[in-house]
mmCIF file of C-alpha atoms in Angstrom:
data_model
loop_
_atom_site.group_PDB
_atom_site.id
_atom_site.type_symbol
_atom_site.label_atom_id
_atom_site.label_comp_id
_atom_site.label_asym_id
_atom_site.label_seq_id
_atom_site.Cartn_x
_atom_site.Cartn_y
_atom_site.Cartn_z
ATOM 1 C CA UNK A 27 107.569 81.660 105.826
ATOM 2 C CA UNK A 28 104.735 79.522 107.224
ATOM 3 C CA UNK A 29 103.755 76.839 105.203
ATOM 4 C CA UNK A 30 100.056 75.355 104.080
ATOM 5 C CA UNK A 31 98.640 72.360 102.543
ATOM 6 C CA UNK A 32 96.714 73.252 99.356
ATOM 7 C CA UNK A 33 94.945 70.365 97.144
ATOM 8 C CA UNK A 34 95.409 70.401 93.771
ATOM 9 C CA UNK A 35 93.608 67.402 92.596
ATOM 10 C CA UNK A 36 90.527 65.607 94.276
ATOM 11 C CA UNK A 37 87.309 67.042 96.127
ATOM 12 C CA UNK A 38 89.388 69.570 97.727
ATOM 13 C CA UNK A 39 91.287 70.854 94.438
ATOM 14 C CA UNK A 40 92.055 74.826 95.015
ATOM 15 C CA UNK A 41 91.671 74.771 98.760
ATOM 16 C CA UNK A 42 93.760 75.552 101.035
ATOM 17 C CA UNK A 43 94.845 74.234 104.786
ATOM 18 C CA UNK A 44 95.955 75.871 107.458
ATOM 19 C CA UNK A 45 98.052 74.297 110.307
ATOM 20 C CA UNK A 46 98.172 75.751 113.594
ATOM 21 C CA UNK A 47 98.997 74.588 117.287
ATOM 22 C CA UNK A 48 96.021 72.509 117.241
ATOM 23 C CA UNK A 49 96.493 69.148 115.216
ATOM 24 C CA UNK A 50 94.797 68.780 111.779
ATOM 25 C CA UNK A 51 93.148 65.108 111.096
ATOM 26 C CA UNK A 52 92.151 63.952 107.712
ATOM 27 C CA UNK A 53 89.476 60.998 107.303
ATOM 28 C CA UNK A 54 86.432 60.339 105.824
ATOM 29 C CA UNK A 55 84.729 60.446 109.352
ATOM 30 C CA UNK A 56 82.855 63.768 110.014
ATOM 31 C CA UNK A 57 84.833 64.728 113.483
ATOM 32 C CA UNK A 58 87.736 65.060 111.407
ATOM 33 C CA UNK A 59 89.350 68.650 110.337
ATOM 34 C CA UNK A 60 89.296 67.601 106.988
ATOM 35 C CA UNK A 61 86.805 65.292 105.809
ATOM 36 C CA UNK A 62 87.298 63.443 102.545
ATOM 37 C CA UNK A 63 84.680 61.338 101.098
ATOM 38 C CA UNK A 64 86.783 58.968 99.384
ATOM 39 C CA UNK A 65 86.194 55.206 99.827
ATOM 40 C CA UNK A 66 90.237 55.280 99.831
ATOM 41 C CA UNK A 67 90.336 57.219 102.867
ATOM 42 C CA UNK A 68 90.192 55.686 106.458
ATOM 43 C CA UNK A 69 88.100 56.896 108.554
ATOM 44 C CA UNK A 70 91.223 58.258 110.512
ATOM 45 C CA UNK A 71 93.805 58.678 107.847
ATOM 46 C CA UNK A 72 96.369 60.926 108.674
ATOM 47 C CA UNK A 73 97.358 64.381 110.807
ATOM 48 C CA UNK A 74 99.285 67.157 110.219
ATOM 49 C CA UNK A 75 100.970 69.085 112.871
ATOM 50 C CA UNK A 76 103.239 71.991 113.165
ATOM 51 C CA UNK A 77 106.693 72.047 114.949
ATOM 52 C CA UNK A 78 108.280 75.721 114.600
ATOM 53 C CA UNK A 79 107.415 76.909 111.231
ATOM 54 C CA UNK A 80 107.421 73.987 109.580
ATOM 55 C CA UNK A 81 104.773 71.415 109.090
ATOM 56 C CA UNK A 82 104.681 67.503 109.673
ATOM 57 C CA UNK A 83 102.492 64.261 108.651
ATOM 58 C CA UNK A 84 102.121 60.685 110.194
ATOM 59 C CA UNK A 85 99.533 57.977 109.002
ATOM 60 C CA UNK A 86 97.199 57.071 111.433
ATOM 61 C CA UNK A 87 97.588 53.590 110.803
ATOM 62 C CA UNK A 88 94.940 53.590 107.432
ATOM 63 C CA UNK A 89 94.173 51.336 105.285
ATOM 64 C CA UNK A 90 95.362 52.519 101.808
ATOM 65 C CA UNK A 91 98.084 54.337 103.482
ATOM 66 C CA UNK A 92 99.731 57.968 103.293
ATOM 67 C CA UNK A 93 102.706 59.190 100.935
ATOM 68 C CA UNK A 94 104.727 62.004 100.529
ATOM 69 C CA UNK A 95 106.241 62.537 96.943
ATOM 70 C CA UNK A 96 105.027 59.161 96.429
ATOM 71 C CA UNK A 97 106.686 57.302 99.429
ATOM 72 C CA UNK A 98 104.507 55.519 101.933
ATOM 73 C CA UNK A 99 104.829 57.163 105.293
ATOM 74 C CA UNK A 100 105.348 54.856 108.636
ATOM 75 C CA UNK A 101 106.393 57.928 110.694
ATOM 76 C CA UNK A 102 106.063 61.739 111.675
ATOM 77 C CA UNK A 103 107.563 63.071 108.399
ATOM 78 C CA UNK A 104 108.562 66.993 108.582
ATOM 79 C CA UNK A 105 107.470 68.568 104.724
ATOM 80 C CA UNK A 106 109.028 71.197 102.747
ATOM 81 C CA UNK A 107 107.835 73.709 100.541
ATOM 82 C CA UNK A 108 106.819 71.631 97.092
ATOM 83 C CA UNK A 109 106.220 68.374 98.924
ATOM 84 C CA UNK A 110 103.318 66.357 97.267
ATOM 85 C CA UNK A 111 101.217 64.131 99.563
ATOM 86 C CA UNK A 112 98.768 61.750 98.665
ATOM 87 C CA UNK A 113 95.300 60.471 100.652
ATOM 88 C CA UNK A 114 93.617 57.892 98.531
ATOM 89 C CA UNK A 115 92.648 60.155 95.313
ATOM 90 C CA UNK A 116 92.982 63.461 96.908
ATOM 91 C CA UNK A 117 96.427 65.057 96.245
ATOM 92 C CA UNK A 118 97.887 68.174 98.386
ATOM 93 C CA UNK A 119 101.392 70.245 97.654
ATOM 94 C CA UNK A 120 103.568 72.114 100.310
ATOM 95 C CA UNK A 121 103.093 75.709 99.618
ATOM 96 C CA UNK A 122 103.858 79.046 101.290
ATOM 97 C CA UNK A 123 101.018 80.495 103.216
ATOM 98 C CA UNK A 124 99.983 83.993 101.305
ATOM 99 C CA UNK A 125 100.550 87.738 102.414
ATOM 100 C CA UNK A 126 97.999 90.301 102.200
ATOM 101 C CA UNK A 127 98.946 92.717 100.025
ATOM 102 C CA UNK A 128 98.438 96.477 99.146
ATOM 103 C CA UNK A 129 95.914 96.693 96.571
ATOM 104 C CA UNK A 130 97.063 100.475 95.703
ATOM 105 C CA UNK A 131 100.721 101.140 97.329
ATOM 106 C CA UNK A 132 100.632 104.471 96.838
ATOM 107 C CA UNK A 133 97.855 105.201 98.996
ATOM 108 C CA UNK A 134 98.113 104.561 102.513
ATOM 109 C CA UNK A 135 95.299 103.094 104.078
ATOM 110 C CA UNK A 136 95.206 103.242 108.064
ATOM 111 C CA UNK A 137 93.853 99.998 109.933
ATOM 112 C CA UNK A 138 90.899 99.131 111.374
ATOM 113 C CA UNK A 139 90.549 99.462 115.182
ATOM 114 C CA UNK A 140 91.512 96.465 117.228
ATOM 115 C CA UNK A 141 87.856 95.931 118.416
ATOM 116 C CA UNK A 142 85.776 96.668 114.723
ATOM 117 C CA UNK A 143 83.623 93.883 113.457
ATOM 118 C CA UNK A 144 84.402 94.807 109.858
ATOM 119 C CA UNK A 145 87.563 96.014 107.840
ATOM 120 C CA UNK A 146 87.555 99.519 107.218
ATOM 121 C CA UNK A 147 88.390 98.833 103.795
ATOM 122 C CA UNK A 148 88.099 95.427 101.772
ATOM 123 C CA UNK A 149 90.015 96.029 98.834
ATOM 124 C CA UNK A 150 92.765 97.523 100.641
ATOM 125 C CA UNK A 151 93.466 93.541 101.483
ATOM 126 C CA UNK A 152 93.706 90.837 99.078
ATOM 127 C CA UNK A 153 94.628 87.132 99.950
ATOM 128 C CA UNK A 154 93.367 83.661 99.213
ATOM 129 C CA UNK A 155 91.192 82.143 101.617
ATOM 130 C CA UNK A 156 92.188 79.063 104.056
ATOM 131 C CA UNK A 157 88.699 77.439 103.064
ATOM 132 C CA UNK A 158 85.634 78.302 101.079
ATOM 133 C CA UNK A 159 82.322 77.019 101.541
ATOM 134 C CA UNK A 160 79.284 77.208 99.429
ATOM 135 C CA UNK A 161 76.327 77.045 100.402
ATOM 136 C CA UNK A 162 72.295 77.559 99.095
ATOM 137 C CA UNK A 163 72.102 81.086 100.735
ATOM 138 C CA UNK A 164 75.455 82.411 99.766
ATOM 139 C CA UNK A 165 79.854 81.316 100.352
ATOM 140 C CA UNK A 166 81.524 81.847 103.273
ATOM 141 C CA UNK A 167 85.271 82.409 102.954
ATOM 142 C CA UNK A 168 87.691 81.704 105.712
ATOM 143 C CA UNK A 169 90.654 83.674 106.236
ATOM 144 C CA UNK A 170 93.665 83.917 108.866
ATOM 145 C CA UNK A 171 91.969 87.161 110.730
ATOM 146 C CA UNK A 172 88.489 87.124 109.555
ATOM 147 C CA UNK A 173 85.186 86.089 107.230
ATOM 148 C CA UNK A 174 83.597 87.370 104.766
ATOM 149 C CA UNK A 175 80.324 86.121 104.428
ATOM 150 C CA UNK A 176 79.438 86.338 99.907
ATOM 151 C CA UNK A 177 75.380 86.538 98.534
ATOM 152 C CA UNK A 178 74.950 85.883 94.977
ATOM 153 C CA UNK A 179 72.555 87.796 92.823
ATOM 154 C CA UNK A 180 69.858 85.129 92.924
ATOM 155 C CA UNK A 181 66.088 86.093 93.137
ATOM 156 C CA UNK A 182 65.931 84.092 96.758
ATOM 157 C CA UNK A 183 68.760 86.025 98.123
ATOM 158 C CA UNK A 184 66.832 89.544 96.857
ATOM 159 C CA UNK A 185 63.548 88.363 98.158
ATOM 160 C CA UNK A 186 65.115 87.569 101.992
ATOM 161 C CA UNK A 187 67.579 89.809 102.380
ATOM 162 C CA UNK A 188 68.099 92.106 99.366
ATOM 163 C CA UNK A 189 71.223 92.642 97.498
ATOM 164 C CA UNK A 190 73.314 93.765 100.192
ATOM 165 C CA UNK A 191 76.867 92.683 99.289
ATOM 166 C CA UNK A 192 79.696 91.173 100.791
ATOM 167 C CA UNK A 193 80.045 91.659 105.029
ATOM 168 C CA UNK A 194 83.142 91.184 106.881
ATOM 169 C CA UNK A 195 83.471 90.179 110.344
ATOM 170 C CA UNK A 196 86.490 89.609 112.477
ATOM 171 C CA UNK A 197 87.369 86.195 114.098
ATOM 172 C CA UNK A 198 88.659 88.204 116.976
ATOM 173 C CA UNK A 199 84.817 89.720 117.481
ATOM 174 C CA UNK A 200 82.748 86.016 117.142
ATOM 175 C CA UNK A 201 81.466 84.819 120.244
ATOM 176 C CA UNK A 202 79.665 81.871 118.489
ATOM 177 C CA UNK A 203 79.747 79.707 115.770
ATOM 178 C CA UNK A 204 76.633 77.900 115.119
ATOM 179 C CA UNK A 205 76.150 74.971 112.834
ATOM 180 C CA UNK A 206 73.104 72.895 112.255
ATOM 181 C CA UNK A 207 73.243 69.789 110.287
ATOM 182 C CA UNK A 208 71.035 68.793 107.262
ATOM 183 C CA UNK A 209 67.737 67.161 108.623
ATOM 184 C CA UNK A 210 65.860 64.651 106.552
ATOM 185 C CA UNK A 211 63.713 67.460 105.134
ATOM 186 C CA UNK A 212 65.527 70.353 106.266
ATOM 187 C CA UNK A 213 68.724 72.485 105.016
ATOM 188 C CA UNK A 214 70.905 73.088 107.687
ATOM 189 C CA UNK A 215 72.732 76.366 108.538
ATOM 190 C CA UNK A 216 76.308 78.288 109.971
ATOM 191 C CA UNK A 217 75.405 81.502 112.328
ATOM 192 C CA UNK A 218 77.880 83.680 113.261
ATOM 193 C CA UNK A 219 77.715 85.227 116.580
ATOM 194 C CA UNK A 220 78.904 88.889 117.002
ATOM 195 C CA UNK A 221 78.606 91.177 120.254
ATOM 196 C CA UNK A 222 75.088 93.691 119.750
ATOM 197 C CA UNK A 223 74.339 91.132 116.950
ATOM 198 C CA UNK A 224 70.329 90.000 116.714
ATOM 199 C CA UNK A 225 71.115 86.175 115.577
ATOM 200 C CA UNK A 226 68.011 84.332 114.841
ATOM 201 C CA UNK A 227 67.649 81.342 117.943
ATOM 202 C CA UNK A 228 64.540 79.712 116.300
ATOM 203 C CA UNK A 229 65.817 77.623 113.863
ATOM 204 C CA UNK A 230 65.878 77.060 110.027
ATOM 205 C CA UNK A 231 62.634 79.298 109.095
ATOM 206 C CA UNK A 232 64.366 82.178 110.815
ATOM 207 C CA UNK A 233 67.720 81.400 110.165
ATOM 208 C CA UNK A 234 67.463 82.374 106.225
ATOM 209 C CA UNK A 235 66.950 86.018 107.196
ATOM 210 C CA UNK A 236 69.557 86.435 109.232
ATOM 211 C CA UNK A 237 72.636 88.103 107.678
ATOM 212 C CA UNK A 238 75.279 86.679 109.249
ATOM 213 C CA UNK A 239 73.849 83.280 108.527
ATOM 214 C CA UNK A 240 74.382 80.811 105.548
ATOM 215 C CA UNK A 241 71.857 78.293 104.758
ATOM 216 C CA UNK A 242 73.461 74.791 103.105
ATOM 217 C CA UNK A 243 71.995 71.305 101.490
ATOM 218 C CA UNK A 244 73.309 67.975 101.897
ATOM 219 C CA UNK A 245 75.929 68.045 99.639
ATOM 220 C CA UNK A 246 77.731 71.281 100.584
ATOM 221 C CA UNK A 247 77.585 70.162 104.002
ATOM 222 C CA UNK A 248 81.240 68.857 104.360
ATOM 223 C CA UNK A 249 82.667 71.470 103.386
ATOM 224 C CA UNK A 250 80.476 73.948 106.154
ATOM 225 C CA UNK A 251 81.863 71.358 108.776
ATOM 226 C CA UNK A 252 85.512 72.029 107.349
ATOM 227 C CA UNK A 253 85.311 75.947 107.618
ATOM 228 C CA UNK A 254 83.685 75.651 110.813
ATOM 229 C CA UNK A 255 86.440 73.503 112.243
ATOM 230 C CA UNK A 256 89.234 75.731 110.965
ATOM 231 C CA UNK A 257 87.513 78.511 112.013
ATOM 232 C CA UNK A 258 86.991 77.920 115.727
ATOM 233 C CA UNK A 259 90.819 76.668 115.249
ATOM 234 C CA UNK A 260 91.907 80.099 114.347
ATOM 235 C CA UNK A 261 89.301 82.190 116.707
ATOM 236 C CA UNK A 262 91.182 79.861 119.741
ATOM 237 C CA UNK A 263 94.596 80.836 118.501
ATOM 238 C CA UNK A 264 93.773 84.590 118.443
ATOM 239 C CA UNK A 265 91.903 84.726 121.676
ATOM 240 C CA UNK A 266 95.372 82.488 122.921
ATOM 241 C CA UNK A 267 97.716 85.086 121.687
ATOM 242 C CA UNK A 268 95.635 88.051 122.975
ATOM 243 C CA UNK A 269 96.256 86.660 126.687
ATOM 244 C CA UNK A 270 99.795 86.285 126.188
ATOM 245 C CA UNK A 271 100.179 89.682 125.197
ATOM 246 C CA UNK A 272 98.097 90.878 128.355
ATOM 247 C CA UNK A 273 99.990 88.877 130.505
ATOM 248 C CA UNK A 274 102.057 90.655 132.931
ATOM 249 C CA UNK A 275 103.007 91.432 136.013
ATOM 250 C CA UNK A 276 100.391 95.313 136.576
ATOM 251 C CA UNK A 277 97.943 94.977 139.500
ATOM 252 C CA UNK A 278 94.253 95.183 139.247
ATOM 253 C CA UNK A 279 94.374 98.781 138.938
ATOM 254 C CA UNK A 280 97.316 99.424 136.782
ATOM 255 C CA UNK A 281 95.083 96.959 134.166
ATOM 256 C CA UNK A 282 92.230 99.193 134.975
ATOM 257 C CA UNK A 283 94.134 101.907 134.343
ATOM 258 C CA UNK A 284 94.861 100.323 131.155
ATOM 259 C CA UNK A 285 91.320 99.242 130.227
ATOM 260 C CA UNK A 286 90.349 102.745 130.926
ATOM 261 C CA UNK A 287 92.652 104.236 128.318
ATOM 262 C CA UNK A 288 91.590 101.900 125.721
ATOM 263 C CA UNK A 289 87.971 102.851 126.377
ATOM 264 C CA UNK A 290 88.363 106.535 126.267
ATOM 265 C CA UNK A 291 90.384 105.953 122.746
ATOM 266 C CA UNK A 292 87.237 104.862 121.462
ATOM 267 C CA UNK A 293 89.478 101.100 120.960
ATOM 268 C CA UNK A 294 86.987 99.489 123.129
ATOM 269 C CA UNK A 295 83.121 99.935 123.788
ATOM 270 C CA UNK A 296 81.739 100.824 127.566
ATOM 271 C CA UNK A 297 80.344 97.575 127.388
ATOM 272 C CA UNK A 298 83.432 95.705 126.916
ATOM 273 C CA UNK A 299 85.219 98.018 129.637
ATOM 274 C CA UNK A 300 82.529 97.175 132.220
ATOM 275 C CA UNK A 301 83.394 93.270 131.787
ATOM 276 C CA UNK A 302 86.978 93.809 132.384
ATOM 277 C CA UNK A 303 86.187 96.002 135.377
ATOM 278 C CA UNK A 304 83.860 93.330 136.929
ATOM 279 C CA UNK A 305 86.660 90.436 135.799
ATOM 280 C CA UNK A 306 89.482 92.350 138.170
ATOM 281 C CA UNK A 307 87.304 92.718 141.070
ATOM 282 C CA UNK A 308 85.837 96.155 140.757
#
């Protein structure tokens, strides 16, 4: 079973990590994966990698230094499932990473098709997020396949957008991931980027009515970087395992062949099958 990082006391209390090919650094510096405001914490404290399915830490060479279940750590330590680490006041345990679920097993509920933006049913899948971020507009939520973007029942959120509810969009079908830092005077703002979607490109003032935007202030920035970070993390590992699988040995045609089939299943739009035809040559 894959294993996570999840804090359990400190600014990041609740949340959890995921660790994937690409290495995970924690600091207090803003570049990092995790960013921990912590006078405690070096600016480039520690990272966490994975080898196989299990996770490993190393100190980066910081001041206050790393431990697992209370040791300091001078080298790449491999962690096991209950493992407690420690990063100046922030404190994480080794845990397993969770499973969606069946909400109702007694009712089968078919999947979404591999190119929808949305799932086809939300409460047919329940699982903690990797990373939630709150923000002045609404809460983003970070999971292993997708997002959901949250709005709250708040009289701004009726008067811009109306009480809509809770949208979904899969990582596989972001093309962009937008975020725009707190000015002196100004919020700032995550856009997601979606095929067909009409994103708002002029800032701020337009930004708060888009819906697959979240508008933040200063001090729920951090944790906007975070998501965004893990998120363009995960969307790279997805769009790396989706060229393994169509990796092969079938000639142009034979793909278009392929491409051709997906299309007329309705799997792919015309759009999408167009690309791939002008990709192979056609």
């Amino acid at each position: 079973m894959p294993l996570q990082l999840k804090g359990t006391v400190g600014l990041l209390a609740g949340q959890r990590i995921d660790v994937g090919q690409i290495p995970i650094t924690i600091g207090s510096h803003p570049s990092n994966a995790v960013v921990l405001n912590d006078p405690q914490v070096s600016l480039r404290h520690a990272r966490v990698v994975l080898q196989g399915s299990r996770i490993a830490i190393s100190d980066l060479g910081s001041a206050s230094g790393t431990f697992v279940n209370s040791r300091p750590v001078s080298f790449l330590v491999k962690l096991n499932k209950g493992d407690t680490i420690q990063i100046g006041s922030q404190t994480f345990v080794v845990v397993e990473m969770p499973v969606y679920r069946s909400a109702s097993p007694a009712v089968a509920v078919p999947p979404s098709p591999p190119n929808s933006q949305f799932s086809a049913n939300p409460s047919a899948q329940q699982a903690v997020p990797l990373i939630t971020a709150e923000g002045f507009s609404g809460t983003v939520e970070l999971y292993a396949d997708r997002i959901i973007i949250k709005r709250g029942k708040s009289l701004f959120s009726h008067i811009v957008r109306g009480f809509k509810g809770d949208k979904q969009i899969m990582l596989r079908s972001i093309t962009a991931i937008q975020l725009k830092r707190c000015g002196i005077f100004l919020n700032g703002f995550i856009q997601f980027s979606i095929p067909g979607g009409q994103e708002s490109k002029r800032g701020i003032f337009d930004a708060v009515h888009d819906e697959n935007t979240v508008t933040f202030i200063n001090k729920q920035q951090d944790g906007f970087i975070r998501l965004n970070q893990l998120a363009e993390q995960k969307i790279g590992e997805i769009h790396q395992n989706a060229a393994k699988l169509h990796a092969g040995s079938f000639s142009p045609a034979e793909e278009l062949g392929k491409v051709a089939d997906l299309r007329d299943k309705g799997i792919i739009t015309q759009q999408e099958f167009e690309a791939k035809k002008r990709q192979l040559g056609f």
